[in-house]
XYZ file of N, CA and C in Angstrom:
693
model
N 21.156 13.251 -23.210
C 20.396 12.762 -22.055
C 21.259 11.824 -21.222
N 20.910 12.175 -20.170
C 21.649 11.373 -18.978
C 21.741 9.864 -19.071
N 22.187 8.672 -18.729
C 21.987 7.380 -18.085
C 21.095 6.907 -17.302
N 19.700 6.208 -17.212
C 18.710 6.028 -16.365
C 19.703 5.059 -15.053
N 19.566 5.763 -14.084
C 20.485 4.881 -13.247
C 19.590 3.577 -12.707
N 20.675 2.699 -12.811
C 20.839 1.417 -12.532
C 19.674 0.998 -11.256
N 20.121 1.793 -10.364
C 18.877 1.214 -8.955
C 17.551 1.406 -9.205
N 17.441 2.581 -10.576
C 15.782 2.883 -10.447
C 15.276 1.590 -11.368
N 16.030 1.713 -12.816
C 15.643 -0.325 -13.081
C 15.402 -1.033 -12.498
N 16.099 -1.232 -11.439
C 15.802 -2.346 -10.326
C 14.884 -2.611 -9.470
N 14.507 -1.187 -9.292
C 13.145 -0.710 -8.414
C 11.837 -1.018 -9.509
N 11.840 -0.599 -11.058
C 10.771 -0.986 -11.881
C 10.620 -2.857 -11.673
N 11.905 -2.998 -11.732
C 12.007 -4.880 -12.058
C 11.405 -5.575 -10.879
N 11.812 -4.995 -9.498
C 11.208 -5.794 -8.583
C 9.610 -5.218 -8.499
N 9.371 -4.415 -8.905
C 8.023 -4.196 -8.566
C 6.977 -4.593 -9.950
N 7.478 -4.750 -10.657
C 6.616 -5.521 -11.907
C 5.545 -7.073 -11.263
N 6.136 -7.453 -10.986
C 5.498 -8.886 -10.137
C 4.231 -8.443 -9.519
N 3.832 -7.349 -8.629
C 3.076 -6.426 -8.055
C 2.646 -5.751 -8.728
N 2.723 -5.254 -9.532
C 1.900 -4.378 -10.999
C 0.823 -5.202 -11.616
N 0.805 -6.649 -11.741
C -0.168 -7.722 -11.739
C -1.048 -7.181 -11.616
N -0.618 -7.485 -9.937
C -1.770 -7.471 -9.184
C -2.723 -6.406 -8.793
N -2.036 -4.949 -9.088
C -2.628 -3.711 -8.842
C -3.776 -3.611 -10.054
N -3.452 -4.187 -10.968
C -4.311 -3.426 -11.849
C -5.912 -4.128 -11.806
N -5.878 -5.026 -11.451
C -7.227 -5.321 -10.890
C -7.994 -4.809 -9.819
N -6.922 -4.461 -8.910
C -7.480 -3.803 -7.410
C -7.765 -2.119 -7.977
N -7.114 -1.800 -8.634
C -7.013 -0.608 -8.934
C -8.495 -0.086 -9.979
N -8.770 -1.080 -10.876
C -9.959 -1.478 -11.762
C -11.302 -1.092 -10.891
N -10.937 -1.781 -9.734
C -11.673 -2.040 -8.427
C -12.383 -0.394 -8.070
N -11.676 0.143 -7.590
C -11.644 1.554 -7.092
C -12.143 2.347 -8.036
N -11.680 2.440 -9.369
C -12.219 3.190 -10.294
C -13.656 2.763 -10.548
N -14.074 1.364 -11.119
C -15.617 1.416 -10.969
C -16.372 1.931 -9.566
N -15.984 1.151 -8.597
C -16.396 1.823 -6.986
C -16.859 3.012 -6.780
N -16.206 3.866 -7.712
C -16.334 5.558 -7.512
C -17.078 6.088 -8.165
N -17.234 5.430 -9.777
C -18.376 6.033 -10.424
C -19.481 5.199 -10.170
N -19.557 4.008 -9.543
C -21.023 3.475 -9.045
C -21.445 4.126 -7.951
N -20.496 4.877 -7.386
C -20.892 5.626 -6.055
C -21.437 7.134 -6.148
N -21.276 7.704 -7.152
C -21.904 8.545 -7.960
C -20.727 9.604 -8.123
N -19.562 8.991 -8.049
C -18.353 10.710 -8.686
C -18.469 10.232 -10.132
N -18.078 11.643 -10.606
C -17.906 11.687 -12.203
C -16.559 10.785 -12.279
N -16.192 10.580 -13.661
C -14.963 10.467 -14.234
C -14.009 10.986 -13.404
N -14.171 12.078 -13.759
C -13.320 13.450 -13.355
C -13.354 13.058 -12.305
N -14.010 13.250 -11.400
C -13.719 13.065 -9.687
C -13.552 12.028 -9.249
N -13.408 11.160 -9.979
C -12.828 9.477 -9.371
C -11.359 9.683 -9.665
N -11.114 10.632 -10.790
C -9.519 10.095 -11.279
C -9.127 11.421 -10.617
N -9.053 12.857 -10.095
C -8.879 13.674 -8.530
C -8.930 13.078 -7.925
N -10.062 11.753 -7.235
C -9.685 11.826 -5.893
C -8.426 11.098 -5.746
N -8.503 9.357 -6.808
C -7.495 9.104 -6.706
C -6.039 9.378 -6.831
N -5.780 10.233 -7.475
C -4.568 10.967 -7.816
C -4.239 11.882 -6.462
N -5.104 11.862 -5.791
C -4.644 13.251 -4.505
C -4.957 12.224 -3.367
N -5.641 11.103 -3.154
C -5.133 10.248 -2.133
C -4.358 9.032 -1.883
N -4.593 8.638 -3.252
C -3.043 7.881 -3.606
C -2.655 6.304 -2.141
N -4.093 5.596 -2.159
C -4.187 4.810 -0.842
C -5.164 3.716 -0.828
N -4.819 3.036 -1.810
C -5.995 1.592 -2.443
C -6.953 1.218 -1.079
N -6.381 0.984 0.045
C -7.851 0.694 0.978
C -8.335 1.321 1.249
N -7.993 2.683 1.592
C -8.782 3.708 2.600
C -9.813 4.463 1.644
N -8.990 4.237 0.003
C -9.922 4.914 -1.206
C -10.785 4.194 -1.249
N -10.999 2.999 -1.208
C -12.059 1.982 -1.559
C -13.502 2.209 0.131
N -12.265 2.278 1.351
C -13.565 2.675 2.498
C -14.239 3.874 2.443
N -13.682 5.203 1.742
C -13.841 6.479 1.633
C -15.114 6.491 0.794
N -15.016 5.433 -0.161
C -16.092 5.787 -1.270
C -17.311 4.999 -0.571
N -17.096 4.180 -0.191
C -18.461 3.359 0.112
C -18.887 4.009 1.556
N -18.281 4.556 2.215
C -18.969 5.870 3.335
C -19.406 7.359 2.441
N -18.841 7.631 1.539
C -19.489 9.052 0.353
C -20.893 8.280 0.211
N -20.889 6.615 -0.768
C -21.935 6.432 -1.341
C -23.188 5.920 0.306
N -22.667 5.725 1.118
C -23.790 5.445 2.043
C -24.334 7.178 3.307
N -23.525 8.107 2.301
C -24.213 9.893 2.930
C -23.460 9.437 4.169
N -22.164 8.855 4.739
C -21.513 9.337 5.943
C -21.201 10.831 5.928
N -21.336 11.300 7.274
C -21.064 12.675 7.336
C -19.454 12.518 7.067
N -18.871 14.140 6.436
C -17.739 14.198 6.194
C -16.453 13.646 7.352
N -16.979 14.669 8.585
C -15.878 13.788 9.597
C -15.453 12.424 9.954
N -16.711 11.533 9.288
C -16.684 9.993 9.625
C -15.573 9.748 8.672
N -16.016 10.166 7.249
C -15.260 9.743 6.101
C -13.786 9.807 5.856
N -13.005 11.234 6.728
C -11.773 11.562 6.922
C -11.420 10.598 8.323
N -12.091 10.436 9.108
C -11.439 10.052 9.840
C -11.318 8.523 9.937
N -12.062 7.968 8.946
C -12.106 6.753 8.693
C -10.635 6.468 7.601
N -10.354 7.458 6.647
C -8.963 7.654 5.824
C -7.846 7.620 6.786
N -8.029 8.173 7.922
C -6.731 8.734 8.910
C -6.792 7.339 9.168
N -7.578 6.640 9.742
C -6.990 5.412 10.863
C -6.702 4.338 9.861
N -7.422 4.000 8.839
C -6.966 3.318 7.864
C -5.670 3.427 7.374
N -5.026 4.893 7.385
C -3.713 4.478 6.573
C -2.757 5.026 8.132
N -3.155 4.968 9.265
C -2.046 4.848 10.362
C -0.953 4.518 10.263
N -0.998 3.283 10.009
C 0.076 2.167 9.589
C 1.055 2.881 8.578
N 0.893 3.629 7.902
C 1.997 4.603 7.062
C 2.986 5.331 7.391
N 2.248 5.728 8.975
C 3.498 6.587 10.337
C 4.192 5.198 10.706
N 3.670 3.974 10.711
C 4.740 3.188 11.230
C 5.879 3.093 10.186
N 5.372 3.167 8.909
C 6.248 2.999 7.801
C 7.323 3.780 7.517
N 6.629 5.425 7.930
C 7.482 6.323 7.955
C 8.761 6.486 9.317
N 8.635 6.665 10.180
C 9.806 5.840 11.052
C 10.402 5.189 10.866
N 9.809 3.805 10.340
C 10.854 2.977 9.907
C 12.561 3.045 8.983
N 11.833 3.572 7.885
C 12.306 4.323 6.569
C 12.825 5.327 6.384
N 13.165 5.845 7.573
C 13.307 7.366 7.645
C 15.021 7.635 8.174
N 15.730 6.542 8.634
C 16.844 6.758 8.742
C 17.539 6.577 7.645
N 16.752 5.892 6.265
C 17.583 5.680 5.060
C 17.317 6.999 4.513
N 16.393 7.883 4.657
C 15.964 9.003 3.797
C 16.493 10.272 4.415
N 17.597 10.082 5.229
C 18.260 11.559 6.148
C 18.992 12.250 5.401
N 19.819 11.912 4.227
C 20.400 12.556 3.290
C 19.665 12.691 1.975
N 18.206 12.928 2.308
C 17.824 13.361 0.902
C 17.797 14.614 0.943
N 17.342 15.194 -0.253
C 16.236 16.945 0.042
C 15.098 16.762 0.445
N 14.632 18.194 0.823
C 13.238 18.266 1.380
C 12.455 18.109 0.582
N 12.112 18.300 -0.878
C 11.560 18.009 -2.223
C 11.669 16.446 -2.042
N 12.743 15.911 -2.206
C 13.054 14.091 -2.626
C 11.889 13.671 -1.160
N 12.073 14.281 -0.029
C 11.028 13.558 0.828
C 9.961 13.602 0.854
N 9.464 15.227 0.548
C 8.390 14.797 0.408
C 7.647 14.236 -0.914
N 8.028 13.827 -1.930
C 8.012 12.877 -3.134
C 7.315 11.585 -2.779
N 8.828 11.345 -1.421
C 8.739 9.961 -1.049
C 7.582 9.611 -0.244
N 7.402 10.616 0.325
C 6.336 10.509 1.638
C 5.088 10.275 0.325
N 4.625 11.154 -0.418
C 3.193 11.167 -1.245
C 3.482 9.853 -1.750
N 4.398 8.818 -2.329
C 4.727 7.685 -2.856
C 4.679 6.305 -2.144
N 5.094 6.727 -0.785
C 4.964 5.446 0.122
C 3.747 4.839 0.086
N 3.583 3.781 -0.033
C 2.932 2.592 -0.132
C 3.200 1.167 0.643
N 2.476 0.219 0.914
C 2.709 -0.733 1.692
C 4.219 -1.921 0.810
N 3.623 -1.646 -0.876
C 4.766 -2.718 -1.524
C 5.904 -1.433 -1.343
N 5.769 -0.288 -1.480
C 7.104 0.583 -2.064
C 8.148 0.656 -0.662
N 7.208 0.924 0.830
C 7.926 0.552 1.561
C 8.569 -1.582 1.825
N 8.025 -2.207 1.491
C 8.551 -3.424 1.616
C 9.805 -3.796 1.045
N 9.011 -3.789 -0.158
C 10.466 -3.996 -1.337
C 11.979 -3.153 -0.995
N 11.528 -1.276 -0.782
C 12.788 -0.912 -0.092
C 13.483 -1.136 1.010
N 12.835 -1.428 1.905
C 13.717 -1.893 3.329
C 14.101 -3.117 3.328
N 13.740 -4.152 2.560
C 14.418 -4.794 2.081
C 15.687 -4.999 1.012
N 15.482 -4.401 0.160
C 16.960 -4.175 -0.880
C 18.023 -3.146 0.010
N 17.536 -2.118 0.523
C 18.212 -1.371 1.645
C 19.248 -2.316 2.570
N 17.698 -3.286 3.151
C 18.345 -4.053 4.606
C 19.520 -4.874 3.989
N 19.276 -5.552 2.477
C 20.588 -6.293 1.657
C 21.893 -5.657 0.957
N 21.551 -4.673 0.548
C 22.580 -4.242 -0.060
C 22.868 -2.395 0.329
N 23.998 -2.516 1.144
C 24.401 -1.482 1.769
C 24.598 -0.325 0.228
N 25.231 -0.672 -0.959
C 25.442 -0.062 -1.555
C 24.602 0.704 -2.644
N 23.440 0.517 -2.423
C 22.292 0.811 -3.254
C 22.156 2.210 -3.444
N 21.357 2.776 -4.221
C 21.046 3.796 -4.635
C 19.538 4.342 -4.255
N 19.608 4.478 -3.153
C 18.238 4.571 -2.312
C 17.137 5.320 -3.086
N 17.576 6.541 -3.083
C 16.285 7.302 -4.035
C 15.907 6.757 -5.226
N 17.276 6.382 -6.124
C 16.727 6.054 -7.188
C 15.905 4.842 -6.819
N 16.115 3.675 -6.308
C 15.473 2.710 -6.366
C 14.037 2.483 -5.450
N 14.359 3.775 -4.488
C 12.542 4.260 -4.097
C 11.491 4.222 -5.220
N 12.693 5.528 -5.783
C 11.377 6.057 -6.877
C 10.985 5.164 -8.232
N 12.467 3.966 -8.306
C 11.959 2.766 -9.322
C 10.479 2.281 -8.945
N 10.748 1.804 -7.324
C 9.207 0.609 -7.216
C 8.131 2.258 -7.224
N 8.338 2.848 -6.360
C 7.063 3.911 -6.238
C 6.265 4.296 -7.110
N 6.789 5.095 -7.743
C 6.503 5.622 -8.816
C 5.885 4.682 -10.228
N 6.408 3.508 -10.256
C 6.156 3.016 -11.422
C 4.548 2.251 -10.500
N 4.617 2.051 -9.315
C 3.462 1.718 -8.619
C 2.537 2.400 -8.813
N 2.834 3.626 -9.050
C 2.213 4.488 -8.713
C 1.272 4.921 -10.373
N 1.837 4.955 -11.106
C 1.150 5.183 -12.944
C 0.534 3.751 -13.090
N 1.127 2.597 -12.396
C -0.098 1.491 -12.639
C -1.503 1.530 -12.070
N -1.278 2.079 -10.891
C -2.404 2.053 -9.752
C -3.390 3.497 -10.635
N -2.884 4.456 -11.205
C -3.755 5.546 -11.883
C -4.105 5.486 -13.197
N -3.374 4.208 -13.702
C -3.534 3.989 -15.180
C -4.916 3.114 -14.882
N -5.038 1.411 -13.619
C -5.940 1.231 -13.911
C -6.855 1.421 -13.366
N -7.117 3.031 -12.494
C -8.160 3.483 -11.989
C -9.130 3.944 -12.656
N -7.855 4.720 -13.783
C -9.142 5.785 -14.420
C -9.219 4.649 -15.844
N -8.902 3.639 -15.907
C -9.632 2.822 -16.940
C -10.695 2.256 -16.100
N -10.601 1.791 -14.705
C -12.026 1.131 -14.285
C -13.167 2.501 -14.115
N -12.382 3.770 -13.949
C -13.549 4.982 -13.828
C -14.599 4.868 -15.476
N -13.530 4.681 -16.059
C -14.231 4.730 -17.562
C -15.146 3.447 -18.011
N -14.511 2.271 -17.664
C -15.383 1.098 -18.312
C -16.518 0.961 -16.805
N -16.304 1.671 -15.875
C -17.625 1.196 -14.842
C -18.226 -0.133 -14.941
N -19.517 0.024 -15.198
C -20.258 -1.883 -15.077
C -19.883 -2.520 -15.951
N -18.827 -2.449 -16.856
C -19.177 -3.125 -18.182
C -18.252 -4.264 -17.646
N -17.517 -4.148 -16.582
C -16.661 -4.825 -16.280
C -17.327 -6.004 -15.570
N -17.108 -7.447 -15.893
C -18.404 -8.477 -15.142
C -17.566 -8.760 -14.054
N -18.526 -9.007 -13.290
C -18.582 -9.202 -11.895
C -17.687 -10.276 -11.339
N -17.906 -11.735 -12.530
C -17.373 -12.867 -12.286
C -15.768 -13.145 -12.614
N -14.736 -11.937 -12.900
C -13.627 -11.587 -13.180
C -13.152 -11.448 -11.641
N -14.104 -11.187 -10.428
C -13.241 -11.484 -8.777
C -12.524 -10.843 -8.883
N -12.707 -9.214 -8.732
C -11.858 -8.606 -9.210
C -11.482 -8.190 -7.131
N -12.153 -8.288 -6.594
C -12.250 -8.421 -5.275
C -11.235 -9.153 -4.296
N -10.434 -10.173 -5.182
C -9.775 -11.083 -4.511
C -7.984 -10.240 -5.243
N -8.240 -9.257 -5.651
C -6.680 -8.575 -5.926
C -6.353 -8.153 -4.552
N -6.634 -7.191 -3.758
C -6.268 -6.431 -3.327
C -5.199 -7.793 -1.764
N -5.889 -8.914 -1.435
C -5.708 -9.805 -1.093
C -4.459 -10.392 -1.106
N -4.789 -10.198 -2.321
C -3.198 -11.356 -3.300
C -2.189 -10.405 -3.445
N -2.158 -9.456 -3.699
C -1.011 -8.188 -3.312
C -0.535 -8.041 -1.628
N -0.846 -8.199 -1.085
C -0.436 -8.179 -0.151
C 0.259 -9.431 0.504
N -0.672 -10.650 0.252
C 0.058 -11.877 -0.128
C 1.209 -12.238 -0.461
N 1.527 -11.492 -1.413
C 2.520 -11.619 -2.251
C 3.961 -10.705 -1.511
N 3.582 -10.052 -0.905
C 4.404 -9.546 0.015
C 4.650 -9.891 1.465
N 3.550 -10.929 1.698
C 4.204 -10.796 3.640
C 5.006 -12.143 3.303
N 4.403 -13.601 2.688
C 5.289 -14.548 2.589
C 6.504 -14.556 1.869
N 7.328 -13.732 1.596
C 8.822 -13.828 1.812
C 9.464 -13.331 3.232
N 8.899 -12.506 3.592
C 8.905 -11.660 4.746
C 9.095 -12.820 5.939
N 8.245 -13.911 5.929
C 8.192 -14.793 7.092
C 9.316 -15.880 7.267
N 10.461 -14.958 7.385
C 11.937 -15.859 7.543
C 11.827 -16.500 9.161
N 11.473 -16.036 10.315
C 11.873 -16.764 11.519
C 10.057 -16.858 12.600
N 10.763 -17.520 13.760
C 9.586 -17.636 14.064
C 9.080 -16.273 14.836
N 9.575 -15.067 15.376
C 9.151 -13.555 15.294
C 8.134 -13.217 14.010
N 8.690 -13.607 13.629
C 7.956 -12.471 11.695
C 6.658 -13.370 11.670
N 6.804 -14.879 11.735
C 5.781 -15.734 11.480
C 4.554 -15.642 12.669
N 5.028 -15.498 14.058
C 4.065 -15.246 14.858
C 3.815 -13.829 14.549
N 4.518 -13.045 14.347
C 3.477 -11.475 13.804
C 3.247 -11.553 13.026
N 3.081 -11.883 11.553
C 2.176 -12.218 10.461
C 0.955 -13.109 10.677
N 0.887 -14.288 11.427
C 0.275 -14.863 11.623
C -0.887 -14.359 12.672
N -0.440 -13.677 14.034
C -1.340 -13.294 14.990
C -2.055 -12.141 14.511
N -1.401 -11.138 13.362
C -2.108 -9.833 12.835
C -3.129 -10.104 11.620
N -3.110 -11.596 11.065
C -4.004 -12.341 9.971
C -5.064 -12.433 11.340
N -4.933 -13.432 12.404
C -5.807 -13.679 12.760
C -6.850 -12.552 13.607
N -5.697 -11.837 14.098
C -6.708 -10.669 14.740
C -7.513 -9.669 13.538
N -6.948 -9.427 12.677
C -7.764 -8.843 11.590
C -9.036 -9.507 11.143
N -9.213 -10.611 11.133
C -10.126 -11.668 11.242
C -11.363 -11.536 11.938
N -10.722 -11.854 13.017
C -11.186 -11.617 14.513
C -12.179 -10.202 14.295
N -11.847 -9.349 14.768
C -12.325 -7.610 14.927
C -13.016 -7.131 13.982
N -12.964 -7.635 12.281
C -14.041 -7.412 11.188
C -15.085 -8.026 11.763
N -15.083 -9.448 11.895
C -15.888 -10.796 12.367
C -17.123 -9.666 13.815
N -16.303 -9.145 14.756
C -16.859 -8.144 15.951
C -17.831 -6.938 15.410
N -17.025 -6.641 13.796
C -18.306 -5.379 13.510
C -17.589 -4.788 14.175
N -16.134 -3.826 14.474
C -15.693 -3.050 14.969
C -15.507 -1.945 13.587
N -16.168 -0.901 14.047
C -15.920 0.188 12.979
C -14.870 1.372 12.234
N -15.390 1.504 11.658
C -14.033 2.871 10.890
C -13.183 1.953 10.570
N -13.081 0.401 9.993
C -12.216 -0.326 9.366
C -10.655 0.285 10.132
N -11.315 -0.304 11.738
C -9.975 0.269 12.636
C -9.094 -1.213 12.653
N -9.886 -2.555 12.150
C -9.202 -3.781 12.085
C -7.434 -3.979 11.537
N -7.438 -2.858 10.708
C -5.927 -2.916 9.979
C -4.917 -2.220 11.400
N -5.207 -1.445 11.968
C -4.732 -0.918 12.978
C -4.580 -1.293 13.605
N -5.657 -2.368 14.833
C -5.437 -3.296 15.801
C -4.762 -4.493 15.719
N -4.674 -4.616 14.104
C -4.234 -5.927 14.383
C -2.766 -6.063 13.952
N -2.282 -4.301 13.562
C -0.686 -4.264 13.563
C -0.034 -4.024 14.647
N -0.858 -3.282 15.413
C -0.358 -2.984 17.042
C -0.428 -4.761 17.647
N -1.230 -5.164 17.505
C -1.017 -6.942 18.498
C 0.008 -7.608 17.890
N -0.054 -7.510 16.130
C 0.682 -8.350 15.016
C 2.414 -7.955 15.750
N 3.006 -6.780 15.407
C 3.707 -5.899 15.982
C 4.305 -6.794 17.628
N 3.406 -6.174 18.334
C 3.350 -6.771 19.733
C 4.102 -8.025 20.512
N 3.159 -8.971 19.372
C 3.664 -10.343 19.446
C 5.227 -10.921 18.798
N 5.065 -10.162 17.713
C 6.348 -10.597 16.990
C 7.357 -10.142 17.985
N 8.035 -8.846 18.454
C 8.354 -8.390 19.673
C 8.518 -9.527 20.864
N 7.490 -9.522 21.058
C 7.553 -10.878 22.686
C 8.373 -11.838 22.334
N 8.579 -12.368 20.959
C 8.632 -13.938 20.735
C 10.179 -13.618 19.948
N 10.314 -12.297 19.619
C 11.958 -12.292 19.585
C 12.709 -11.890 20.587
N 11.951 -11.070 21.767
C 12.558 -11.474 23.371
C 13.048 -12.346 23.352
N 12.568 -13.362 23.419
C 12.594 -14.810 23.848
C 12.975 -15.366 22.936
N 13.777 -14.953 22.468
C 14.762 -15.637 21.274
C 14.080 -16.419 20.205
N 12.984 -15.607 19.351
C 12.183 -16.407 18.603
C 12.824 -16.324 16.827
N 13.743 -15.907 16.659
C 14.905 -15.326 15.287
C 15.495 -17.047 15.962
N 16.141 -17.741 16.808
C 17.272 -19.175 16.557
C 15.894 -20.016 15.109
């Protein structure tokens, strides 16, 4: 047997810190689905074939409130938008893969799997890109299904007062504040917190809040590194 190469370790190691935190959010989704009335079975399909902690969590609670189907997909589409921004981004490191390795990558991308990589990417020219994709991805990826279909299985037994509600939060958390090196990054982190805020607060629907408030978040950060907001 081969040598497990070096970058995909690296990709498990940095993403362990974040594995925490998934497995509560992930807990999350799996009860969600069988309180919403899918079987076992069809909580641990859906998750395995949409592979998208928020939009799975809006998907189910539009199934359990009889949204018609088109609401429900199209409420998935705008929710994970933000994934085409990801994909652009990411996509000049992924020009020398195969068509197999991409689309891998594409079903794998995630909000930490893209972070963590364009970052070790943006640092170290010499990296081992795929492998260390498929380190954070993938290993993201058997946590997030390991603790789905354990929350599909333990359903209510799981108490309430465990806040299991405040994961999905803290994962993300845990990713924008390193991120906020200058004052660009900090006014777009900061203006896309508050507009997300903002637009739930309005009752604006199809949980289009993640969307609007990366296009302004986005926007702003932009303006304020015009204007020389990186000194």
């Amino acid at each position: 047997m081969g040598t497990v190469p070096p970058d995909l370790l690296d990709g498990v190691r940095d993403a362990a810190p974040l594995h925490l935190g998934l497995v509560p959010f992930g807990l999350v989704a799996g009860v969600a689905a069988v309180e919403q009335g899918l079987s076992v079975l069809h909580a641990i399909g859906f998750s395995s074939i949409v592979f998208a902690g928020a939009s799975q969590l809006a998907m189910i609670e539009l199934l359990g409130a009889d949204a018609p189907l088109a609401i429900v997909i199209g409420t998935a589409v705008m929710v994970n938008l933000r994934m085409m921004m990801y994909s652009a981004s990411i996509a000049p490191y992924f020009r020398s893969f195969a068509t197999r390795s991409k689309t891998l990558a594409s079903y794998l991308l995630t909000d930490q799997a893209y972070a963590l990589s364009i970052a070790r990417y943006d640092h170290d020219t010499g990296t081992d890109r795929l492998a260390y994709y498929i380190g954070v991805a993938a290993s993201l990826w058997v946590v997030w299904q390991s603790s789905t279909i354990a929350g599909a299985f333990l359903g209510e037994s799981l108490p309430p007062e465990w806040g299991f509600e405040f994961a999905a939060p803290l994962v993300f958390l845990a990713l924008l504040v390193p991120t906020l090196k200058d004052r660009a990054s900090t006014a777009s982190g900061l203006t896309g917190g508050v507009v997300a805020v903002a637009v739930v607060v309005a009752g604006v629907p199809f949980h289009a809040d993640i969307m609007i408030a990366a296009v302004v978040g986005v926007a702003v950060g932009l303006f304020v590194d015009s204007r020389g907001g990186a000194a």
